[in-house]
Tab-separated table of C-alpha atoms and ligand atoms in Angstrom:
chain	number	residue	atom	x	y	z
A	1	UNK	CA	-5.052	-26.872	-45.846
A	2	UNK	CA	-3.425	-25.609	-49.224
A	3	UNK	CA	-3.139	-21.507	-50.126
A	4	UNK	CA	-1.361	-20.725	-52.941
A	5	UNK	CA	-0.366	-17.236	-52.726
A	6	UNK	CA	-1.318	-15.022	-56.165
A	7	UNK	CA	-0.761	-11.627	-55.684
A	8	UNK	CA	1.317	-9.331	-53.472
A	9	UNK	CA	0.449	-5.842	-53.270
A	10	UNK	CA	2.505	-2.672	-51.262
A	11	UNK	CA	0.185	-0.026	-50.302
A	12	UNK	CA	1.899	3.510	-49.500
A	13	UNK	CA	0.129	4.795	-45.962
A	14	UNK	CA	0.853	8.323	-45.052
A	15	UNK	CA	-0.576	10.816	-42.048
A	16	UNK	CA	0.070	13.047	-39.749
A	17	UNK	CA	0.149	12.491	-36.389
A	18	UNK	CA	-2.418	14.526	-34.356
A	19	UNK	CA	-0.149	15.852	-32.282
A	20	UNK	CA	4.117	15.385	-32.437
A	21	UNK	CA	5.710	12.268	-30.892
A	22	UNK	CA	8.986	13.755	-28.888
A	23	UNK	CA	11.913	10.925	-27.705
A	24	UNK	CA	15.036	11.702	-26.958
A	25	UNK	CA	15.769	10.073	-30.857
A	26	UNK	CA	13.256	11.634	-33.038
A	27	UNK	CA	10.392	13.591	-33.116
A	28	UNK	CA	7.510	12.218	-35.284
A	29	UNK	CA	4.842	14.330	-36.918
A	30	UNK	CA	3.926	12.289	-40.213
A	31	UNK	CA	3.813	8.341	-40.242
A	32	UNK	CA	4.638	6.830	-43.090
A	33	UNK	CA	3.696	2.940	-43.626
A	34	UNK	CA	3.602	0.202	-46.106
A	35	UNK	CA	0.332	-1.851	-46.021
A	36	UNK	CA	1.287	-5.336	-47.593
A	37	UNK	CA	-2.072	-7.105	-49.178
A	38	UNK	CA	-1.347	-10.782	-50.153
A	39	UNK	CA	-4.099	-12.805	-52.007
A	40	UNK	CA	-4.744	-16.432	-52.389
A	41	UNK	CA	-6.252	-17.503	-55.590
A	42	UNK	CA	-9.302	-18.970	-54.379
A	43	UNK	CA	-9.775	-14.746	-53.379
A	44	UNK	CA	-9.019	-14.546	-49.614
A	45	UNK	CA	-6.832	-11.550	-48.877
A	46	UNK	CA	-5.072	-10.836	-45.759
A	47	UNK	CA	-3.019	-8.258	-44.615
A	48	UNK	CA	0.023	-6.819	-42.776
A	49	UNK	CA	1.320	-3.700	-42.268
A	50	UNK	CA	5.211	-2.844	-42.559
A	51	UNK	CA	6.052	-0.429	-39.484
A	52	UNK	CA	10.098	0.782	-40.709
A	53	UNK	CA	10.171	4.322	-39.898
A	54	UNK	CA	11.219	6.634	-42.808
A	55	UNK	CA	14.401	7.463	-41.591
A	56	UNK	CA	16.999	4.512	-39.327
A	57	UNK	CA	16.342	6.508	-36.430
A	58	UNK	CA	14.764	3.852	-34.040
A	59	UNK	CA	16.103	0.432	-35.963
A	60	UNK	CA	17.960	-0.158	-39.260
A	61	UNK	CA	15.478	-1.005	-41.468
A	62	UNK	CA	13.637	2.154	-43.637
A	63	UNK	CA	10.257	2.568	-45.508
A	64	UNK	CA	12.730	2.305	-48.179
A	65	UNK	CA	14.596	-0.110	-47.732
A	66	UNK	CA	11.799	-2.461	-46.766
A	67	UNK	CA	10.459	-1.459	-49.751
A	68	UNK	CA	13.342	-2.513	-52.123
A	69	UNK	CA	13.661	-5.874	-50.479
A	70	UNK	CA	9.931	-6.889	-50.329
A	71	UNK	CA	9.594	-5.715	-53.817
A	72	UNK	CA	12.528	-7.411	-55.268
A	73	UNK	CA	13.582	-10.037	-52.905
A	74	UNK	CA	10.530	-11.008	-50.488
A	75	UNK	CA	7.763	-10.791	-53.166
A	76	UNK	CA	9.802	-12.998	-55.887
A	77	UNK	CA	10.509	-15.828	-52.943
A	78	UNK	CA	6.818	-16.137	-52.038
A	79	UNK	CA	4.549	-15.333	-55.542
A	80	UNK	CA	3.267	-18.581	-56.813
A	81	UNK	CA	4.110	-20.761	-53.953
A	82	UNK	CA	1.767	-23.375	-52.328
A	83	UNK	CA	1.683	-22.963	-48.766
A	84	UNK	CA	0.820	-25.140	-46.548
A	85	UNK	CA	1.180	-23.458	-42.947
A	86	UNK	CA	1.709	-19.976	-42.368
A	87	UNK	CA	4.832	-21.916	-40.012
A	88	UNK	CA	6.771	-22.381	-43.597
A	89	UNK	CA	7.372	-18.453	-44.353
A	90	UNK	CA	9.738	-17.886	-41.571
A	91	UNK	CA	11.973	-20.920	-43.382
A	92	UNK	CA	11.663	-19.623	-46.985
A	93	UNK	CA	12.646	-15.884	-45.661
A	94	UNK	CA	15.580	-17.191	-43.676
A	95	UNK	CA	17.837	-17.071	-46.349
A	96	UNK	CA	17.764	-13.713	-46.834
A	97	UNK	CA	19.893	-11.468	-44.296
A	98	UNK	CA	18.397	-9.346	-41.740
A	99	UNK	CA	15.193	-7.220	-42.979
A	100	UNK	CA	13.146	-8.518	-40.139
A	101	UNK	CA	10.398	-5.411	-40.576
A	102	UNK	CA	9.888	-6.191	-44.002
A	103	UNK	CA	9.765	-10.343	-43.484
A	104	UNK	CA	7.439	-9.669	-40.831
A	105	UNK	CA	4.708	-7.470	-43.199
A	106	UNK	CA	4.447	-10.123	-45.426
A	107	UNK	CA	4.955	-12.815	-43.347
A	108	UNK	CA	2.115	-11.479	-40.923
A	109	UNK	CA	-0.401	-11.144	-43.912
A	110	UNK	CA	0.133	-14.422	-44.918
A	111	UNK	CA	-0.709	-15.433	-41.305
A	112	UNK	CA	-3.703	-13.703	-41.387
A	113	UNK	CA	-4.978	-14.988	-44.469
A	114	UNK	CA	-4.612	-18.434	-42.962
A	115	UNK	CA	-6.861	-17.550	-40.070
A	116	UNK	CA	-9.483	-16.053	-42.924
A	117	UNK	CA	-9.109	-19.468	-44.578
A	118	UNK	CA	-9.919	-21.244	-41.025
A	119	UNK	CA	-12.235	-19.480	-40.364
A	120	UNK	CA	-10.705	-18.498	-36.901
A	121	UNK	CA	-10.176	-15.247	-35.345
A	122	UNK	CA	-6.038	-15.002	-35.388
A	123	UNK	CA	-5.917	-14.426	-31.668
A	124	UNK	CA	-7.738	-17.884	-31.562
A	125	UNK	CA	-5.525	-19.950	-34.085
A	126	UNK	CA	-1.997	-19.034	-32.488
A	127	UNK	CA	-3.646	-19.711	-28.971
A	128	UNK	CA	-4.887	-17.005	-27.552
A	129	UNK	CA	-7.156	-16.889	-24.562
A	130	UNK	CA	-7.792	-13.756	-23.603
A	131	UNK	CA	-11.113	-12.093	-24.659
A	132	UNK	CA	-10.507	-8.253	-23.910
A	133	UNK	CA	-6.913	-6.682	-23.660
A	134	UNK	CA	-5.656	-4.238	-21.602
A	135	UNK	CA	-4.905	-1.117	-22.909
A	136	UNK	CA	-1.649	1.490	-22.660
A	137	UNK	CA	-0.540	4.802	-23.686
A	138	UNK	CA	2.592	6.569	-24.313
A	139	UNK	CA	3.110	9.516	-23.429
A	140	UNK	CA	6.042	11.152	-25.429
A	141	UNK	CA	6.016	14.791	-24.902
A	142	UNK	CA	8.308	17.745	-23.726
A	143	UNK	CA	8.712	18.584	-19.584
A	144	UNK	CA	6.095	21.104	-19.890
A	145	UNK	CA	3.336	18.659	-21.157
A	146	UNK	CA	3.512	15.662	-19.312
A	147	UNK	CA	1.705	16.206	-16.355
A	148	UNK	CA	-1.350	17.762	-18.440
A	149	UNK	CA	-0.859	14.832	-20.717
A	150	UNK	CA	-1.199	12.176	-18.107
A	151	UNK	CA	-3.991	13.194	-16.774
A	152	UNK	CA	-5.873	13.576	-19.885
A	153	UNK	CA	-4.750	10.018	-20.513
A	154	UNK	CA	-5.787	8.727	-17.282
A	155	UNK	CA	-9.262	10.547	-17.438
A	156	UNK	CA	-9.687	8.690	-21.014
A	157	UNK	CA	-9.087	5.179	-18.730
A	158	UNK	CA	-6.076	4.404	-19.310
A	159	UNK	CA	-4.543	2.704	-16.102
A	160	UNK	CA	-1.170	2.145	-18.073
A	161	UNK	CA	1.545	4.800	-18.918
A	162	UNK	CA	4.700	4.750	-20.464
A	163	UNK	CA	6.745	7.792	-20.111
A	164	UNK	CA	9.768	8.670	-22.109
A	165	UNK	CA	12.937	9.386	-20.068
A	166	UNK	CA	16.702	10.583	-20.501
A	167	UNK	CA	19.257	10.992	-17.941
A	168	UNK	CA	17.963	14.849	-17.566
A	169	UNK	CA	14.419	14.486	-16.935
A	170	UNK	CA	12.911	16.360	-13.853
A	171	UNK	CA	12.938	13.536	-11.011
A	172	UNK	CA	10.667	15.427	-8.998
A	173	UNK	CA	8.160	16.037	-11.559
A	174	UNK	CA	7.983	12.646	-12.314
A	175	UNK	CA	7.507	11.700	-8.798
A	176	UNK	CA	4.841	13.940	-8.441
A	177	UNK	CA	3.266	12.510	-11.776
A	178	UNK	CA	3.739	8.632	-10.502
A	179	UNK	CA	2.566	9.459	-6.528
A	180	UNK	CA	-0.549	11.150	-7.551
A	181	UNK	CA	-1.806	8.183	-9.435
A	182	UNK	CA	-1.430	5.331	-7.211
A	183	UNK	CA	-3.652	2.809	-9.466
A	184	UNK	CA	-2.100	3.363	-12.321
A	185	UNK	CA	0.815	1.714	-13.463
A	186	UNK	CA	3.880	3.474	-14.863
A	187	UNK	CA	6.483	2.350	-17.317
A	188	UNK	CA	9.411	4.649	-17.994
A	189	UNK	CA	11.188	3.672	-21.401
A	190	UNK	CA	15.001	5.656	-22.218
A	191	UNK	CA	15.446	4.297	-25.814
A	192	UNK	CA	19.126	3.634	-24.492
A	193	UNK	CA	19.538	7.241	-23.014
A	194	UNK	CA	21.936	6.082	-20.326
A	195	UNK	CA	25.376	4.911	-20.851
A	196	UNK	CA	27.946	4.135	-18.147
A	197	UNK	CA	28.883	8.165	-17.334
A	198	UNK	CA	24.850	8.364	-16.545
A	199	UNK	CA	24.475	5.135	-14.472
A	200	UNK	CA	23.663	7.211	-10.916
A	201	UNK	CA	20.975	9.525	-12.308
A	202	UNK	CA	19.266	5.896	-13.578
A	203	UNK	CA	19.109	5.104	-10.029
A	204	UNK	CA	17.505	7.750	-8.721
A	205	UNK	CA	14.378	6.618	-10.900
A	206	UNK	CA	14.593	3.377	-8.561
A	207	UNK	CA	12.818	5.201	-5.679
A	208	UNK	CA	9.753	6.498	-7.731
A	209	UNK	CA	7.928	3.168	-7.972
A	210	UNK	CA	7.813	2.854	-11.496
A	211	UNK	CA	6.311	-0.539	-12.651
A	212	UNK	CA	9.328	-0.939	-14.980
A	213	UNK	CA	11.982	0.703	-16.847
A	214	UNK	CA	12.519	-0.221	-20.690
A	215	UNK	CA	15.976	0.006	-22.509
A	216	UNK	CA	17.959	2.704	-20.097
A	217	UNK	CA	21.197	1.475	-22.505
A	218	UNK	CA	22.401	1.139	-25.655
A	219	UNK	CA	20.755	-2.226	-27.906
A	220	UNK	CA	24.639	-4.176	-26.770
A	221	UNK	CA	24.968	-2.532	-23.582
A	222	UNK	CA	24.121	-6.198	-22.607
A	223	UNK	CA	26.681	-5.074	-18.675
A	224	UNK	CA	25.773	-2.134	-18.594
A	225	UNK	CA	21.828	-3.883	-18.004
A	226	UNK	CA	23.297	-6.495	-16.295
A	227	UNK	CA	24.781	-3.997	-13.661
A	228	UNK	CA	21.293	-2.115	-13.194
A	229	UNK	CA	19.397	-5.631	-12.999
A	230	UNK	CA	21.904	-5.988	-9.786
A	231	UNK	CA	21.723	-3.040	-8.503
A	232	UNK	CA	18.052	-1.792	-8.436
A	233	UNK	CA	15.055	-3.005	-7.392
A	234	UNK	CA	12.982	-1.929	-10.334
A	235	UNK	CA	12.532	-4.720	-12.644
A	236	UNK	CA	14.775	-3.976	-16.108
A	237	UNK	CA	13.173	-4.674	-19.837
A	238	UNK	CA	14.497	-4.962	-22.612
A	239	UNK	CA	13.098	-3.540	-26.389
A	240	UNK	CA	15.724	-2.468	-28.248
A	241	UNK	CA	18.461	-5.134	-27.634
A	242	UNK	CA	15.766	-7.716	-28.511
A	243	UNK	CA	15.849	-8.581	-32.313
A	244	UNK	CA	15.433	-12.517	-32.270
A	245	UNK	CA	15.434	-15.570	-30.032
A	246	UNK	CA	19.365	-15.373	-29.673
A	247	UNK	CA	19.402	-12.077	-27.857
A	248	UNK	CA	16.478	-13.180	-25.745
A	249	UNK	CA	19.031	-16.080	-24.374
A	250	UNK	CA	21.546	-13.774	-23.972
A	251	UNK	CA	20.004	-11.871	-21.930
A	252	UNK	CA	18.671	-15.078	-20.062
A	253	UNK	CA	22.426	-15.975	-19.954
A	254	UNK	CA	23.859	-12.788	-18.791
A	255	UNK	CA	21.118	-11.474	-16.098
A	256	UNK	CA	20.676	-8.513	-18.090
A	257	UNK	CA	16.544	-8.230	-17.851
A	258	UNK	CA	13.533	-9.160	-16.229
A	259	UNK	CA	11.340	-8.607	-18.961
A	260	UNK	CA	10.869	-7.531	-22.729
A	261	UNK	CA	8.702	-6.089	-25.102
A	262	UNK	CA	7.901	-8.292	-27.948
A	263	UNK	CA	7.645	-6.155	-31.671
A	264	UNK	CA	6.519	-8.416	-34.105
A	265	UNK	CA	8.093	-6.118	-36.809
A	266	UNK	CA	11.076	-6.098	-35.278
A	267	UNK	CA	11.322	-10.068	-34.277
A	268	UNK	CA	11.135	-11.270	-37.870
A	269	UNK	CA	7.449	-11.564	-37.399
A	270	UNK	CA	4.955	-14.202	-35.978
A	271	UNK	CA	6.727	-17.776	-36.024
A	272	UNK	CA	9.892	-16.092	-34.605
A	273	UNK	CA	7.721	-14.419	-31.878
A	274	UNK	CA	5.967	-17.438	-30.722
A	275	UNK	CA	9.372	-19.404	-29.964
A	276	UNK	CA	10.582	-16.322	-28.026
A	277	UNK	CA	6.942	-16.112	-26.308
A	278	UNK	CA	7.694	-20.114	-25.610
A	279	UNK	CA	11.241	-19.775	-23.764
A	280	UNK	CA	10.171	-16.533	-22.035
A	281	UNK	CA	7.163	-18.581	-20.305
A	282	UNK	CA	10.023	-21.621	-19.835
A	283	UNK	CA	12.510	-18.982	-17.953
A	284	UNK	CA	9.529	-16.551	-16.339
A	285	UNK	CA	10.591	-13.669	-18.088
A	286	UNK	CA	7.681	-11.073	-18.180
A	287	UNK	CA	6.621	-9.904	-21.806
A	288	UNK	CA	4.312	-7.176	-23.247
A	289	UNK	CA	3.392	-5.733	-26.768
A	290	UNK	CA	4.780	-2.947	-27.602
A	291	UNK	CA	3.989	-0.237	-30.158
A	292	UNK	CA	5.506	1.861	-32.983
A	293	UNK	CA	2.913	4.509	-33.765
A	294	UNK	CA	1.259	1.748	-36.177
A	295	UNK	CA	-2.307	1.758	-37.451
A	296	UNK	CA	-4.768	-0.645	-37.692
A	297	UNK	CA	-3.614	-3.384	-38.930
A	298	UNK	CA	-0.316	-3.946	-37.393
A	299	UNK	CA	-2.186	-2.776	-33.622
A	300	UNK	CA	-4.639	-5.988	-34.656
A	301	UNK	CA	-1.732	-8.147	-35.284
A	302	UNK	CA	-0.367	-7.307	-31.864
A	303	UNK	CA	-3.547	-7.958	-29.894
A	304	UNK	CA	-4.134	-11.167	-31.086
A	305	UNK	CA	-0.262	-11.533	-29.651
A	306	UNK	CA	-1.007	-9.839	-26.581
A	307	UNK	CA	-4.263	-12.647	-25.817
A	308	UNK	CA	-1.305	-15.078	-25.866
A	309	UNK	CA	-1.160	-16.634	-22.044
A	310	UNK	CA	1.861	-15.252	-20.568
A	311	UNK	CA	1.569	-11.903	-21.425
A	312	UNK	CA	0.666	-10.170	-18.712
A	313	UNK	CA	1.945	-6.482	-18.429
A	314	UNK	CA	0.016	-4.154	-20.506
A	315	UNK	CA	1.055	-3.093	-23.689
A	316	UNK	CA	1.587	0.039	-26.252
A	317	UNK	CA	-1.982	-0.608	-26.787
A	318	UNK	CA	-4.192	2.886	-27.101
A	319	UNK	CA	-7.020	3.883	-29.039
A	320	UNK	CA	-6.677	4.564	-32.756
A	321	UNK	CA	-8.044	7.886	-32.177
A	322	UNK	CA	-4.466	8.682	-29.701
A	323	UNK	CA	-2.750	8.740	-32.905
A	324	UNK	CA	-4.670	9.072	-36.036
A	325	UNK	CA	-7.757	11.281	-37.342
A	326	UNK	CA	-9.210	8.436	-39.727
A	327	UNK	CA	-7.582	5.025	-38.901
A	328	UNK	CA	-6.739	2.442	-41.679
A	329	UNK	CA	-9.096	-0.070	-40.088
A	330	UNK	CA	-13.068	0.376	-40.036
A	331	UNK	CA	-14.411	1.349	-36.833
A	332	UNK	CA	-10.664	1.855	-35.430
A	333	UNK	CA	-9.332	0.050	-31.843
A	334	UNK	CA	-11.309	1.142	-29.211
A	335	UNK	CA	-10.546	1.146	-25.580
A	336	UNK	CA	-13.546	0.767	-23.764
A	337	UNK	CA	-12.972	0.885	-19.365
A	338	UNK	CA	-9.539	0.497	-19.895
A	339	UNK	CA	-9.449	-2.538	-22.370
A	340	UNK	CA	-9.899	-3.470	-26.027
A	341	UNK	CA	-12.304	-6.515	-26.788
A	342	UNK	CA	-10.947	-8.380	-29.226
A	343	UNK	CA	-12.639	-9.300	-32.542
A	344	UNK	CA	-14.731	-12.724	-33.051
A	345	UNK	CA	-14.385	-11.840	-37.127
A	346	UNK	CA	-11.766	-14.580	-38.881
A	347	UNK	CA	-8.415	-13.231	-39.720
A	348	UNK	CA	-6.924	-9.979	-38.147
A	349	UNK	CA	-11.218	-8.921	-37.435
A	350	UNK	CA	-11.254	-5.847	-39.040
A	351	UNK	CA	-11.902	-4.592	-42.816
A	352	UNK	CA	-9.094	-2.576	-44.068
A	353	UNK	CA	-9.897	0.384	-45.650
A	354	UNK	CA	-7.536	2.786	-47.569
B	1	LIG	O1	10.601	2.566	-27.873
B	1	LIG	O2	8.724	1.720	-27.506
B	1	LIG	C1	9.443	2.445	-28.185
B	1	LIG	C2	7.284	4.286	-30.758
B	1	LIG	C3	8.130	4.291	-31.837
B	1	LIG	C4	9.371	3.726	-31.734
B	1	LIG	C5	9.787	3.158	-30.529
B	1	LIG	C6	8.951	3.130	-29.431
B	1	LIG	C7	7.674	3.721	-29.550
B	1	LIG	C8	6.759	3.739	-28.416
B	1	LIG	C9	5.368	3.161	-28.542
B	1	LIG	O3	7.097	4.184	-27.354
B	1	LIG	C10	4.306	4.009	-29.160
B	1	LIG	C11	2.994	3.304	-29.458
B	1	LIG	O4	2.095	3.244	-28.590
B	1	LIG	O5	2.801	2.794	-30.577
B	2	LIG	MG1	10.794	1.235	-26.175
């Protein structure tokens, strides 16, 4: 199977949020994307979306500076070329440093347009077997909101929520919030709140019964997780502090996690992801999909990860409507009792619209 890539195309995305995303970084209220459309010349198109934030608040990488190095580095390595496999972009890209968010856009849409020329839903040609995925919400509000917030969430069917915590968040509220929903499952995420100083307030979130708790240190706080792997009972993940197949080891190596979140965007992309996804099942580490206030396209990308066997804990997966008044995808992701069915349409299975 021969594609030989033709054009290369960055779409600007830009909404607001319908209502402000609050962590302990950043508060969002307008997402800003870059939609990457790569043809073939026999006319397929398929498509990725690149998910840098505008400013380096949550990893290195920019809107901007994604920009600049598809545009004059990514773009010129891939035009013209004869591909093969969608397995022979992660090579080509490897000799440029770093940029994982911007490798992955293009890399992802070239992946997609391979399942278009198959003929295969993508969830179906990277091995997925999962027909309906499991959906999850954030919820990322001030002290105030939460407990309203959860329980809208909850009476929308969601029966997954990930709460965003710092070393001074009200331990009683949140016990409250996690008791009075025993069926649901709750994942607290810090975005590396805690540091060393903090490491006794972290354990009092041990006695909640919280499903999980993502990234209470700093991305190469790698003893700092270590310690609270050892010392809790609540099983430790990892987001952040996982960037490629090397850290995943490391962490392997040092104890310092039971489980991470896979980001495509911020793993380099798909080839990168499945080798992780392949020594994660090989060690039992647990894995979910996690989410950076993407549309359409990128949220497709991650479900046909998420039907991947292994994958078990629910994901950053919620309806497009959570986030966005008109979606970037027609009809939008739609959780239906709790889940999202997953398209039976080639490619990503869904028409981009913009
Ligand atoms: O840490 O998981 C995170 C959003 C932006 C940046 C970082 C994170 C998040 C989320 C997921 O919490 C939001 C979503 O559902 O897309
Ligand atoms: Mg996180």
């Amino acid at each position: 199977m021969v594609v030989t890539i033709s054009e290369i195309d960055l779409i600007s995305i830009k909404q607001p949020l319908k209502q402000p995303f609050k962590t302990s970084l950043q508060r969002v209220e307008e997402r800003e994307v870059i939609l990457v459309k790569v043809q073939s010349s026999e006319g397929l198109v398929g498509y990725g979306e690149c998910v840098a934030f505008s400013t380096p608040w949550y990893t290195e990488e920019t809107v901007a500076s994604c920009r600049f190095v598809m545009e004059n580095v990514l773009i010129p390595l891939l035009k013209g070329k004869v591909v093969e496999r969608p397995e022979e972009i992660h090579p080509l890209f490897s000799r440029v440093k770093g940029n994982r968010m911007a490798k992955a856009a293009i890399e992802m849409a070239v992946w997609d347009l391979f399942a278009k020329k198959k003929e295969l839903p993508l969830w179906q040609m990277v091995g997925g077997t999962r027909e309906a995925i499991p959906a999850g919400v954030v919820v990322a509000a001030d002290e105030t909101e939460i407990s309203e917030q959860v329980e809208a969430v909850i009476e929308k069917g969601y029966s997954r929520v990930k709460i965003k915590i710092t070393p001074s968040t009200n331990i009683e509220l949140l016990t409250g919030i996690v008791s009075r929903y025993p069926d649901t499952l709750f994942f607290a995420d810090a975005n590396g709140a805690f540091d060393e100083q903090s490491f006794e307030q972290l354990k009092q979130f041990d006695q909640i019964g919280l499903t999980l708790i993502e990234q209470p240190f700093g991305e190469q706080e790698w003893h700092l997780h270590a310690r609270a792997k050892r010392e809790m009972k609540t099983p430790i993940c990892l987001d952040e502090s996982i960037t490629c197949l090397e850290d995943v080891e490391r962490m392997i190596d040092e104890q310092a996690g039971d489980i991470i979140v896979l980001k495509m965007a911020r793993l380099g992309g798909w080839s990168e992801t499945l080798r992780i996804v392949e020594l994660c099942r090989q060690h039992s580490i647990g894995m979910w999909v996690g989410g950076m206030i993407e549309f359409g396209v990128s949220k497709a990308h991650n479900l046909a990860l998420a039907a991947l066997p292994g994958i078990s804990l629910p994901g950053d997966f919620s309806d497009s409507d959570h986030f966005w008044r008109q979606d970037i995808i027609d009809s939008g992701i739609k959780v239906r009792n709790g889940k999202i069915a997953l398209s039976e349409k080639p490619g990503i299975g869904y028409a981009v619209r913009y």
